[in-house]
Short mmCIF file of C-alpha atoms and ligand atoms in Angstrom, two decimals:
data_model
loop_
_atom_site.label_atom_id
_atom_site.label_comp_id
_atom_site.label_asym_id
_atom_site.label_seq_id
_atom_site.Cartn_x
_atom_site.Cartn_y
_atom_site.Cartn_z
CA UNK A 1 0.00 0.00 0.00
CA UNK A 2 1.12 3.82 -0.53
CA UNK A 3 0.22 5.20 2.67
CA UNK A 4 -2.71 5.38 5.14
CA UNK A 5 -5.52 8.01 4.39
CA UNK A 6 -8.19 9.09 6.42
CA UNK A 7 -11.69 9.70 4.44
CA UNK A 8 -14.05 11.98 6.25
CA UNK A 9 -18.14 11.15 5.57
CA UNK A 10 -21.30 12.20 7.77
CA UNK A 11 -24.18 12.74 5.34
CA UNK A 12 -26.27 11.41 2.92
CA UNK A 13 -24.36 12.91 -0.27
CA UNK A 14 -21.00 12.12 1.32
CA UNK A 15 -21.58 8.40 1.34
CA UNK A 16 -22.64 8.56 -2.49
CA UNK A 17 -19.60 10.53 -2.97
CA UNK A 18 -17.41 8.66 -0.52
CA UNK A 19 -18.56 5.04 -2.88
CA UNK A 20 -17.20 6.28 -5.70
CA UNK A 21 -13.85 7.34 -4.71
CA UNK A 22 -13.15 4.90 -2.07
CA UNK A 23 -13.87 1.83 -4.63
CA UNK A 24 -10.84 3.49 -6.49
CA UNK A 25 -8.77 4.58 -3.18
CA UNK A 26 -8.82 1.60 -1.68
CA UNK A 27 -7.13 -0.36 -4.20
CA UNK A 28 -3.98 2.19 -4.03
CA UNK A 29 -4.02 3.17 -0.18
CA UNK A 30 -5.28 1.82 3.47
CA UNK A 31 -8.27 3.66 3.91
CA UNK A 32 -9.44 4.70 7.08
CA UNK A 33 -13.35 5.03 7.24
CA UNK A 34 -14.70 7.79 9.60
CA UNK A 35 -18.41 8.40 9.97
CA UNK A 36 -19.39 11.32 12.00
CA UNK A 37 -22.86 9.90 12.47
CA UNK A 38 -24.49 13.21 11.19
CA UNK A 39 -26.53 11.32 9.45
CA UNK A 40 -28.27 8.31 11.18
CA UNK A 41 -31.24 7.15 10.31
CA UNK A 42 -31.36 3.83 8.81
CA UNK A 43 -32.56 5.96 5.43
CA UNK A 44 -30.33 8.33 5.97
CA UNK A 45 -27.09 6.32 6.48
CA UNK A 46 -27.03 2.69 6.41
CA UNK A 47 -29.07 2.09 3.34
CA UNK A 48 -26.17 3.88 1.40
CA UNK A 49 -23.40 1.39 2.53
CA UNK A 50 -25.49 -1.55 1.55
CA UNK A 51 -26.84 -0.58 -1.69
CA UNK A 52 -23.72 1.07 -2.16
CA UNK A 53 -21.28 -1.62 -1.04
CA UNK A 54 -19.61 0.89 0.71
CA UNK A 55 -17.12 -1.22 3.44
CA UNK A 56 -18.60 -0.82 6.86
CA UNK A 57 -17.03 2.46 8.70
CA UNK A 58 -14.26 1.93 10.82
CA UNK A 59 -15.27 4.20 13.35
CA UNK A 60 -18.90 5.78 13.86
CA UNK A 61 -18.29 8.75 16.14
CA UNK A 62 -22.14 9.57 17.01
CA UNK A 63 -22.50 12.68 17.09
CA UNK A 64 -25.88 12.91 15.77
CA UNK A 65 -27.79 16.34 15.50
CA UNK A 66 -27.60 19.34 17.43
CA UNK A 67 -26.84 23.14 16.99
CA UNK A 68 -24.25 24.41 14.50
CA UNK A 69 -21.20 24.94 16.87
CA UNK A 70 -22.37 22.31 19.56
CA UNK A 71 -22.98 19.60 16.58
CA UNK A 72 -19.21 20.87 14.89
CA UNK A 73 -17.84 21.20 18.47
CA UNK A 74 -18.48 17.53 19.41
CA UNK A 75 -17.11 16.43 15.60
CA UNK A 76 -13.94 18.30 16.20
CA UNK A 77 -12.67 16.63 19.43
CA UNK A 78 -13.77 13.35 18.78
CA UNK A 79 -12.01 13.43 15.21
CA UNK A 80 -9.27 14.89 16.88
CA UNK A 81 -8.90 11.60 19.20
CA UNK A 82 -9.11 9.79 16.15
CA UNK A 83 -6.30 10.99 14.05
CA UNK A 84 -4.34 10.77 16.59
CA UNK A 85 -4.45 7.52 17.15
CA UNK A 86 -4.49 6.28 13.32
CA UNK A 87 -1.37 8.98 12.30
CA UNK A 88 -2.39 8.98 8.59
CA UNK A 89 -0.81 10.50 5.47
CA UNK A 90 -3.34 12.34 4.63
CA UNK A 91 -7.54 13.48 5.43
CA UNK A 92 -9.80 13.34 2.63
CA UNK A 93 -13.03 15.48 3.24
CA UNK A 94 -16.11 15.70 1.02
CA UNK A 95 -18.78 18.62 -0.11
CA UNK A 96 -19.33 20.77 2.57
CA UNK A 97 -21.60 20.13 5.20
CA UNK A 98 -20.25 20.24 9.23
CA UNK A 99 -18.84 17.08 9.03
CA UNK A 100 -16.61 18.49 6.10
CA UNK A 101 -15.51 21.25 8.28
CA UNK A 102 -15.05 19.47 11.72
CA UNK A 103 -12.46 17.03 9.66
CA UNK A 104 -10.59 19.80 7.79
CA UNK A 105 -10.01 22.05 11.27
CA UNK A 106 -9.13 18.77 13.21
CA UNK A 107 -7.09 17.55 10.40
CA UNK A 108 -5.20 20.79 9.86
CA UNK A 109 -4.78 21.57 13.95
CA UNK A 110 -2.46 18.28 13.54
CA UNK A 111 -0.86 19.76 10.41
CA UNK A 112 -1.84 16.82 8.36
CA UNK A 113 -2.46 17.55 4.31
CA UNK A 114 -5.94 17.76 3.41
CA UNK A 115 -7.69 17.01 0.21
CA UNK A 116 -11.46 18.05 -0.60
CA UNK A 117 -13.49 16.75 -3.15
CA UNK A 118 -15.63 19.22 -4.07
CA UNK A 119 -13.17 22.18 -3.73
CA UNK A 120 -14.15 25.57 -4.86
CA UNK A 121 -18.36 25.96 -5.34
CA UNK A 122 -19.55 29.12 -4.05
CA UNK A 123 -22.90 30.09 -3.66
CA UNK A 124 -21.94 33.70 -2.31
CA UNK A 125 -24.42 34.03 0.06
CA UNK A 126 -22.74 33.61 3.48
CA UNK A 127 -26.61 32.64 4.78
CA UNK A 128 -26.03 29.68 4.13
CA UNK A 129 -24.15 27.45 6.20
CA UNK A 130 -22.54 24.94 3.49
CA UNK A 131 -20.89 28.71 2.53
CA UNK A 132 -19.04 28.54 5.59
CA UNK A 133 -17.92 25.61 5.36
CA UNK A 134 -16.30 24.97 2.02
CA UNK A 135 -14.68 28.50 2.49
CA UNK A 136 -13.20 27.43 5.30
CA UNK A 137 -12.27 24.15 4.20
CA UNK A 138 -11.24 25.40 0.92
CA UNK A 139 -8.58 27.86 2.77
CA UNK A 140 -6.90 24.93 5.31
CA UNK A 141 -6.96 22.42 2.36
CA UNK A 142 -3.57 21.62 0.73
CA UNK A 143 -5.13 19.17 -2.50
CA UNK A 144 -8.28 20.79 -3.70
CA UNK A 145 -10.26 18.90 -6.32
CA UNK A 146 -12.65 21.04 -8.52
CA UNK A 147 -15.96 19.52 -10.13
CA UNK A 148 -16.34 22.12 -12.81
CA UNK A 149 -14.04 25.13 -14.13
CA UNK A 150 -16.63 27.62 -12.49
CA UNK A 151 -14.92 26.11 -8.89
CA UNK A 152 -11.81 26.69 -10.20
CA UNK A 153 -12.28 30.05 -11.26
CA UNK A 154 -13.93 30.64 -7.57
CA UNK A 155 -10.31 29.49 -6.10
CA UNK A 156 -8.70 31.66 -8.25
CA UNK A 157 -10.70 34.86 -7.79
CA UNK A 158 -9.45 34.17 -3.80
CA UNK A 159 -6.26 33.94 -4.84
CA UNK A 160 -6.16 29.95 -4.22
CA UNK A 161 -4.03 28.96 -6.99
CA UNK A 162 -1.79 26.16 -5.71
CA UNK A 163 -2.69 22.71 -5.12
CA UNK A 164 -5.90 22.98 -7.27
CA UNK A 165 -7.00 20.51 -9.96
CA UNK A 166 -9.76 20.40 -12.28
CA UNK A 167 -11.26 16.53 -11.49
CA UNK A 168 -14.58 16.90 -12.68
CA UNK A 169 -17.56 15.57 -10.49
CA UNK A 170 -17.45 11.75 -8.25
CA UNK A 171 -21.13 12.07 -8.27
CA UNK A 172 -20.76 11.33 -12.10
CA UNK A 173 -18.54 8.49 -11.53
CA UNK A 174 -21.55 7.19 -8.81
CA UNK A 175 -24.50 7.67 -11.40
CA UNK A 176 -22.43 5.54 -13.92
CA UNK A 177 -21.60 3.13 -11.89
CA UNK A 178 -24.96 2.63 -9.79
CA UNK A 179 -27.69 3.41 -12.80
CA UNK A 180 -28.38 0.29 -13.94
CA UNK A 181 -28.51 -1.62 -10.72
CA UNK A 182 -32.38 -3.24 -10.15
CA UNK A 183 -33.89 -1.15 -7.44
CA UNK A 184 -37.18 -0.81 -5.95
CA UNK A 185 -38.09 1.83 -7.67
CA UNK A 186 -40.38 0.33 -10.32
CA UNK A 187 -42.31 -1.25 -7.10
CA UNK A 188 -42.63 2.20 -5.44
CA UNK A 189 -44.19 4.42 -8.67
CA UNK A 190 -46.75 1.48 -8.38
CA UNK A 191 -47.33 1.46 -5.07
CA UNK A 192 -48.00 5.55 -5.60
CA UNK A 193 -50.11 4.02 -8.78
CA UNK A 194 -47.67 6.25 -10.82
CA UNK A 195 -46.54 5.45 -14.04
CA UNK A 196 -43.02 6.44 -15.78
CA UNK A 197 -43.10 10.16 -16.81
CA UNK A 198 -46.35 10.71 -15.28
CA UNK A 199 -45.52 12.65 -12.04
CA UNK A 200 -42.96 15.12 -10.67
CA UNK A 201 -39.75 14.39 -8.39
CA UNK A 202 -39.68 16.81 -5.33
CA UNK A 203 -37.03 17.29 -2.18
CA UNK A 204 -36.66 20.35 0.17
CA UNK A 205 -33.96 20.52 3.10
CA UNK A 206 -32.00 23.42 2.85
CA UNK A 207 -32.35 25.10 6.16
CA UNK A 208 -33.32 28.79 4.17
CA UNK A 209 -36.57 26.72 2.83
CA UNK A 210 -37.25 24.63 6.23
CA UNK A 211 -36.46 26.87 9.14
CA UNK A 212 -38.91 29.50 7.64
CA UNK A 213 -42.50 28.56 7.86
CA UNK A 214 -43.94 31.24 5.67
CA UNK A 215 -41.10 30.07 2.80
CA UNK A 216 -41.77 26.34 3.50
CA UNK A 217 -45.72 26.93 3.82
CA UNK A 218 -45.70 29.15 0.36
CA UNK A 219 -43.78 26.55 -1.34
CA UNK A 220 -45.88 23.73 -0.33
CA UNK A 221 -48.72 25.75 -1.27
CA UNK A 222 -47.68 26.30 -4.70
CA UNK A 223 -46.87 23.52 -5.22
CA UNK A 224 -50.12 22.04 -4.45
CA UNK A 225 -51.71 24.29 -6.64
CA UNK A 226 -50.11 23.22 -9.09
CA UNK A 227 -52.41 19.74 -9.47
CA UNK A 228 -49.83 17.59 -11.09
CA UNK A 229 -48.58 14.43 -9.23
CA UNK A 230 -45.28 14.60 -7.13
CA UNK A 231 -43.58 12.34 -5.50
CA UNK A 232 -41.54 13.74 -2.35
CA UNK A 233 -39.47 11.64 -0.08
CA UNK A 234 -38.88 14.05 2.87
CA UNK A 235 -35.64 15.12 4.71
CA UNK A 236 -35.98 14.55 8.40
CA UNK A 237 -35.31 17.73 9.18
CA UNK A 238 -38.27 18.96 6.46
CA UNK A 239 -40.35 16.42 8.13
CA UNK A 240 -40.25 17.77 11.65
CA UNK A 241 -40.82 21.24 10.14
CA UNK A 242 -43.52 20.38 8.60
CA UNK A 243 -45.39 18.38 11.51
CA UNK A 244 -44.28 20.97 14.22
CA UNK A 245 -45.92 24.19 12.08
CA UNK A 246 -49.07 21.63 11.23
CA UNK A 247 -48.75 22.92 7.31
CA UNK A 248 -51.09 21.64 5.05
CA UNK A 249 -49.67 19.29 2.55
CA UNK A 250 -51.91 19.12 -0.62
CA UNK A 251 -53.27 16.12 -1.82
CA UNK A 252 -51.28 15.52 -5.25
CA UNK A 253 -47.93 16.16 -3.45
CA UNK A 254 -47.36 12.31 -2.74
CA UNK A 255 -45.01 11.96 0.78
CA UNK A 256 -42.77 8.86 1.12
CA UNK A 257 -39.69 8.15 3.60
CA UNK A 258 -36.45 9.01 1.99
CA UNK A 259 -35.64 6.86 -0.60
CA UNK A 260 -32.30 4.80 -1.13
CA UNK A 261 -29.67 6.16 -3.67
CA UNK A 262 -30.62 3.34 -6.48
CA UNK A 263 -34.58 3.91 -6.02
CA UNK A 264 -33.84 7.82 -6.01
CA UNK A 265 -31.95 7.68 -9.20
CA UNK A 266 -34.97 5.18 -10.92
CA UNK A 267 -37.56 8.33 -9.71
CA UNK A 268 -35.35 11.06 -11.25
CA UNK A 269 -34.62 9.38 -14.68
CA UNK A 270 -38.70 8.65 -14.86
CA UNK A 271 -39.73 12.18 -13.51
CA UNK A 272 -41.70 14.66 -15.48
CA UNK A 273 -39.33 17.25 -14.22
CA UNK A 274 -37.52 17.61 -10.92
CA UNK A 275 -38.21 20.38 -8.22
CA UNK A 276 -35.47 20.55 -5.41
CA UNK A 277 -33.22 22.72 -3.01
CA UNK A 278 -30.66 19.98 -3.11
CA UNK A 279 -27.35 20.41 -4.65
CA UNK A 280 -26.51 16.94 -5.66
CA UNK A 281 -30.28 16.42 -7.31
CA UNK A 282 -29.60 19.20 -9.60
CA UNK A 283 -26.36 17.55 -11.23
CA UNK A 284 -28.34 14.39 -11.51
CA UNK A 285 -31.27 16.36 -13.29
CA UNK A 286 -29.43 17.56 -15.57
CA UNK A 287 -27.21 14.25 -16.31
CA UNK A 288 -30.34 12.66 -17.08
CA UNK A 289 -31.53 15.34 -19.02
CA UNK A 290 -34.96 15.73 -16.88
CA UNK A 291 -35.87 19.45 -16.69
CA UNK A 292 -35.19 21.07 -12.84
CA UNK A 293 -36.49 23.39 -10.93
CA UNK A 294 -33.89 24.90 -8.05
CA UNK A 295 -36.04 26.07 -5.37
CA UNK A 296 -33.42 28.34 -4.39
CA UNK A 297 -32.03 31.96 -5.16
CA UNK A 298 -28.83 30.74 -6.28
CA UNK A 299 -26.64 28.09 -7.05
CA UNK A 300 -23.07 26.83 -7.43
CA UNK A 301 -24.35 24.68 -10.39
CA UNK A 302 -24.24 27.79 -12.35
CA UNK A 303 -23.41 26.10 -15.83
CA UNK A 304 -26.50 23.61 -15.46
CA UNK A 305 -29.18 26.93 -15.39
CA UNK A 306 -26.73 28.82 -18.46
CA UNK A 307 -27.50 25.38 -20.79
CA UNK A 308 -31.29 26.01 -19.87
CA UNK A 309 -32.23 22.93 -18.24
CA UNK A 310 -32.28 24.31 -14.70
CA UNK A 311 -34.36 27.05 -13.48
CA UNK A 312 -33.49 29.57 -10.24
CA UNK A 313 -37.33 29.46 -8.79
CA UNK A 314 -36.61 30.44 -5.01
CA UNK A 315 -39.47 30.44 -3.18
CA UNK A 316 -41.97 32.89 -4.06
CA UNK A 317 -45.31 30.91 -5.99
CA UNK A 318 -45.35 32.61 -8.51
CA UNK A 319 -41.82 32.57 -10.02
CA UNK A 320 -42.38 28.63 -8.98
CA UNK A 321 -45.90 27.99 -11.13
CA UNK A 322 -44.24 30.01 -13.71
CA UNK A 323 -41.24 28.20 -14.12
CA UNK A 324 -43.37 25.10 -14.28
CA UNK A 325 -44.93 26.53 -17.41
CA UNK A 326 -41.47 26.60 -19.49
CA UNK A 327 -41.59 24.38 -22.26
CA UNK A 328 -38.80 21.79 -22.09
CA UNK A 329 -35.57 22.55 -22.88
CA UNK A 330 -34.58 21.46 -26.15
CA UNK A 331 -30.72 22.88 -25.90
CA UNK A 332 -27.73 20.25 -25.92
CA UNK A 333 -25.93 19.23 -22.51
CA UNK A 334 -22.68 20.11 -22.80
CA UNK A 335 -20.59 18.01 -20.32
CA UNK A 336 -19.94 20.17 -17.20
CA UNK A 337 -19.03 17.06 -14.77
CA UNK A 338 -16.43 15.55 -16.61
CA UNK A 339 -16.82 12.27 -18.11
CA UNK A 340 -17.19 9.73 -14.77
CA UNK A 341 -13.20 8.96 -14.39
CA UNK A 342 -13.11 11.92 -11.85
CA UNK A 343 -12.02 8.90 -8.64
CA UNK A 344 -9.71 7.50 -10.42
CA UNK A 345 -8.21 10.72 -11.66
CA UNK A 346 -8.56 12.40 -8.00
CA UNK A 347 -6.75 8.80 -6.70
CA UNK A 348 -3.45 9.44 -9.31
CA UNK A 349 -3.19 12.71 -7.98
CA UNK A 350 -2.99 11.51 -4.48
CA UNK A 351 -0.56 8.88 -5.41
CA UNK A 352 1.79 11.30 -6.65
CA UNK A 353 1.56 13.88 -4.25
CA UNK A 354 2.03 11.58 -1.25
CA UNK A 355 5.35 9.76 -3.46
CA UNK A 356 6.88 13.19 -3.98
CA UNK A 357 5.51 14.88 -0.39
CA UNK A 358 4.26 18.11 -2.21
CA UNK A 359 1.08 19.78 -4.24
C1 UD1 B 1 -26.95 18.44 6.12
C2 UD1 B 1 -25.94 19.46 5.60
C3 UD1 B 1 -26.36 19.92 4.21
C4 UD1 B 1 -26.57 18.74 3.28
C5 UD1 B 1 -27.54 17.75 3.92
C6 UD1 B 1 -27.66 16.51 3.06
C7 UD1 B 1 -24.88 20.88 7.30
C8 UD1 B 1 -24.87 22.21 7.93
N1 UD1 B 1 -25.90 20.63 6.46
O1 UD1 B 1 -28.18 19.12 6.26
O2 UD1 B 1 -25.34 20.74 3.67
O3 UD1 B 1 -27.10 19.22 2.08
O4 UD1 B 1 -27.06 17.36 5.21
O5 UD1 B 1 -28.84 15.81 3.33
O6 UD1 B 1 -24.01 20.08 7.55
N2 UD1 B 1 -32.25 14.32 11.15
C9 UD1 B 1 -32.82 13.13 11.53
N3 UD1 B 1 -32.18 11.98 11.20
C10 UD1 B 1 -31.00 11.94 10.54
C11 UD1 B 1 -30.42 13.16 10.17
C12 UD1 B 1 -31.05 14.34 10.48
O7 UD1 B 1 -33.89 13.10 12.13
O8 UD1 B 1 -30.48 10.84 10.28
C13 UD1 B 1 -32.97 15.59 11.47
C14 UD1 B 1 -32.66 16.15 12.85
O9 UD1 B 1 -33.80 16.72 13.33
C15 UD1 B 1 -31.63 17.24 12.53
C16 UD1 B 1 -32.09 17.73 11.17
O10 UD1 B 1 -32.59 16.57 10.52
O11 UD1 B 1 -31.63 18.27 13.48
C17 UD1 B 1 -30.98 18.34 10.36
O12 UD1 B 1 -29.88 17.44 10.21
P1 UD1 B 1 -28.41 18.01 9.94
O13 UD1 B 1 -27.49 16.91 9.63
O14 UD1 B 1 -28.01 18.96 11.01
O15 UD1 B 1 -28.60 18.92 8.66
P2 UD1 B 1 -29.27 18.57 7.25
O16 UD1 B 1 -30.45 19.45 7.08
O17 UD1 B 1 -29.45 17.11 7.14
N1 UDP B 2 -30.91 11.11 -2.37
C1 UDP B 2 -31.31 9.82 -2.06
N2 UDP B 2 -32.53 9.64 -1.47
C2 UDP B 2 -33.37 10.67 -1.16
C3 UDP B 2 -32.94 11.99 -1.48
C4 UDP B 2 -31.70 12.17 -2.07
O1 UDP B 2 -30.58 8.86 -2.33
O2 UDP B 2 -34.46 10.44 -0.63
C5 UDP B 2 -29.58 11.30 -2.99
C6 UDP B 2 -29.63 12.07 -4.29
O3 UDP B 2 -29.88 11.22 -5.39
C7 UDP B 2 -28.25 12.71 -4.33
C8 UDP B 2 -27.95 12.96 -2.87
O4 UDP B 2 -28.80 12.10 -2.13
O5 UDP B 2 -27.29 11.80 -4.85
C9 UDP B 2 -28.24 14.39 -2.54
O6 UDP B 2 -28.25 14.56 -1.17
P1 UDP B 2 -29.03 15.76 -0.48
O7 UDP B 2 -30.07 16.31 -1.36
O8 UDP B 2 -29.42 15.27 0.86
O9 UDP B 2 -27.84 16.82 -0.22
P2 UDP B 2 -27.09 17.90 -1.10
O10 UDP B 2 -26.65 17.29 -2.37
O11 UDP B 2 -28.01 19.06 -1.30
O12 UDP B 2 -25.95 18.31 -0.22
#
């Protein structure tokens, strides 16, 4: 082996991510498998390593939910104890949730190299709390590995120059590799008695949709105006929201438990069109060339709204029905996540910069 590395994973997305480049990691270095537990529920966390194949965790710290800095607080020291113990060559951190930023500030107090996947999105608006994380990650990370030029041009307009690679996007590599796979899927849409192409994919966690009840109760009102079919497997978090402020949930919008990665790709290929907050849902939208609506102000996707096939809705109802009325986009995909070799290309880079000891 070339050297012991430490990968980093708490939530949902991270696991996806964490499949795809671990599968390629592990055949070049030891990996070490932290799981923050930010993510616990069996839907939220253990149906990704199964589906996924991804090798139990080697440590599960726990930590489970809480406030911002008590949640990150807890991360840090018990990652701390961690890395001290396993001494590896290197931390590998994904995205940019408060898992992602508990491992790069333990990682760096210890003045071991980090590499993010994921390096360089920006949404530029510092509301947000992934916007705090990835630019603090960003700035303690030694390896940062881009998805799309747009993240590389962020770096660069920070003056983050060195250590930066354009890899293109793991969550390609994971789509490729995980599409075809028999899922339950087909068995859900008929439990819903939906058919293929006849209903609407929906998610909503971002804490700017869910900790406002007026934005969450507008949005859910819109969209129930809208009549058509849509199937919504609900975040936790948008779950307690919604049962806490007792907000009406129309009839057509269909509610399910969240759904495993294979059964979540079957309903986004078959989807009318796709309404989310999520970052990761957007990419996959657009791979599969099913129209999306970004419930959101903004996005660090920016190239998948410039090729037309991804909307900016926020949260108002009206900019929401209206962007439901656009005809389908009928211009090309040009390929903005690279081509699906991004773990294997992110795993040669680590190879030579742990041989040679430098970025
Ligand atoms: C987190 C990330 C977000 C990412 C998302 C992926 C941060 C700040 N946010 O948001 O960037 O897009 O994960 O899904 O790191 N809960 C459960 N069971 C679980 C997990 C969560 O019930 O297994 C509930 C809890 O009430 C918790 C709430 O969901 O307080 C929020 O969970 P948390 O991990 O803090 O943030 P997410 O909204 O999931
Ligand atoms: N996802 C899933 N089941 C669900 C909802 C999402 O498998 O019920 C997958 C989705 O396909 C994508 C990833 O989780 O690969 C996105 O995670 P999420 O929306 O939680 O976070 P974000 O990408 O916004 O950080």
């Amino acid at each position: 082996m070339n050297g012991k590395i430490c990968s980093i994973v708490g939530a949902r997305p991270q696991f996806i991510k964490a499949a795809a480049v671990g599968r390629e990691l592990r055949r070049r270095f030891a990996e070490v498998l932290i799981h923050t537990g930010q993510h616990y529920d069996e839907s939220m966390s253990s149906v990704f390593f199964e589906e996924l194949e991804i090798p139990p965790p080697d440590y599960n710290l726990d930590i489970r939910s809480g406030p911002h800095g008590r949640q990150t607080g807890a991360m840090l020291g018990a990652l701390e104890e961690v890395l001290i113990g396993e001494r590896p060559d290197l931390v590998l951190i994904y995205g940019d949730t408060n898992s992602t930023l508990a491992g790069a500030l333990a990682a760096a107090k210890l003045h071991l190299p980090i590499a993010h996947v994921e390096a360089g999105l920006r949404s530029f608006n510092r509301e947000m709390p992934e916007e705090i994380n990835r630019i603090l990650a960003d700035e303690i990370s030694t390896l940062l590995f881009c998805p799309t030029a747009t993240a590389v041009d962020n770096l660069r307009r920070e003056g983050v120059t060195s250590g930066v690679f354009l890899t293109g996007d793991v969550m390609l590599d994971a789509l490729m590799r995980y599409r075809e796979k028999p899922s339950g899927g087909p068995a859900l849409l008929q439990s819903l008695n939906l058919n293929p192409g006849g209903y609407r994919l929906l998610t909503i966690h971002r804490a700017g949709n869910t900790d406002s009840v007026s934005n969450l109760g507008s949005l859910l009102a819109a969209l129930g105006e809208s009549g058509t079919p849509i199937v919504f497997p609900v975040h936790p978090r948008t779950r307690g929201r919604i049962s806490e402020a007792g907000l009406a949930v129309a009839k057509n919008i269909r509610c399910i438990d969240p759904v495993g990665y294979l059964e979540m790709l079957f309903l986004e290929r078959n989807a009318d069109l796709i309404l989310t907050d999520s970052g990761g849902i957007q990419k996959e939208a657009y791979i599969f060339g099913v129209p999306c609506v970004t419930l959101r102000e903004e996005t660090e996707w920016v190239e998948t709204v410039a090729a037309g096939w991804n909307t900016l809705a926020g949260t108002a109802p009206e900019t929401i029905l209206s962007a439901l009325l656009r005809s389908r986009p009928k211009s090309e995909r040009p390929k903005i996540f690279g081509s699906g070799t991004s773990s294997a290309l992110i795993t040669d880079i680590l190879l030579d910069f742990l041989a040679r000891g430098s970025a």
